[in-house]
Amino acid sequence: VHLAIVKASTIQKYGFALQVSDGAWNLTATTGTYHSADNRLVRFVNVQITPLAAAFANAVAPHGLIGQSMHDAFVIQGKIDKYVPNDAGEYTTSAQGEGAIQGTVEDYEIQGEPFSTDFVYSRFGSTKGPRRDVA
C-alpha cells in the first residue's frame, strides 16, 4: 500500500493538520484546543475520512466502525450522546455506535497482539467481502 502525505500544515497557535491518501481513501486529521470549565487548555483531534472512487470499486466492502456504512442506501441513526460537561468540564461518551453498527462495540475490539487485525468483522487480508446486512 502506498501512502502519500498530501498536506501537512500548522493551523492557529496550537493546531496541526495532516492529510494522507492511499488512492482509495483520504484521511485528514486536525488538532485543536478548547478551554474547559475550569479554564484548562484541552487538546483534541478531529479525523475526517473520505472515500475516493477506488474505495467503491474494491471487491472487499469496507467494514468496521467507520467503513460499514459507506454502501448503505439510507442513514442508520443509532444512539446519540448528549455532550453535557460534568463539574470538571469533561465529557463522557456512552453511545458507542449502539443501533448504528452491526453487532456491539465489543465485537470491534482487537484480539491478541497490539498490532493484530483480528476482530469479529475483520476484512484484513480478504479478497472479497459483501456489504453489511442492514435488514
PDB file of C-alpha atoms in Angstrom, residues 2-6 19-27 52:
ATOM      1  CA  HIS A   2       1.379   3.357  -0.995  1.00  0.00           C
ATOM      2  CA  LEU A   3       0.573   6.252   1.317  1.00  0.00           C
ATOM      3  CA  ALA A   4       1.213   9.857   0.412  1.00  0.00           C
ATOM      4  CA  ILE A   5       1.203  12.805   2.750  1.00  0.00           C
ATOM      5  CA  VAL A   6      -0.842  15.241   0.724  1.00  0.00           C
ATOM      6  CA  GLN A  19      -3.851  14.877   5.125  1.00  0.00           C
ATOM      7  CA  VAL A  20      -2.934  11.374   3.923  1.00  0.00           C
ATOM      8  CA  SER A  21      -4.186   9.446   0.887  1.00  0.00           C
ATOM      9  CA  ASP A  22      -3.714   5.848  -0.256  1.00  0.00           C
ATOM     10  CA  GLY A  23      -5.547   6.271  -3.580  1.00  0.00           C
ATOM     11  CA  ALA A  24      -8.812   4.857  -2.202  1.00  0.00           C
ATOM     12  CA  TRP A  25      -9.263   6.966   0.915  1.00  0.00           C
ATOM     13  CA  ASN A  26      -8.326  10.453   2.051  1.00  0.00           C
ATOM     14  CA  LEU A  27      -7.750  10.918   5.760  1.00  0.00           C
ATOM     15  CA  LEU A  52     -12.496   8.048  -3.288  1.00  0.00           C
TER      16      LEU A  52
END
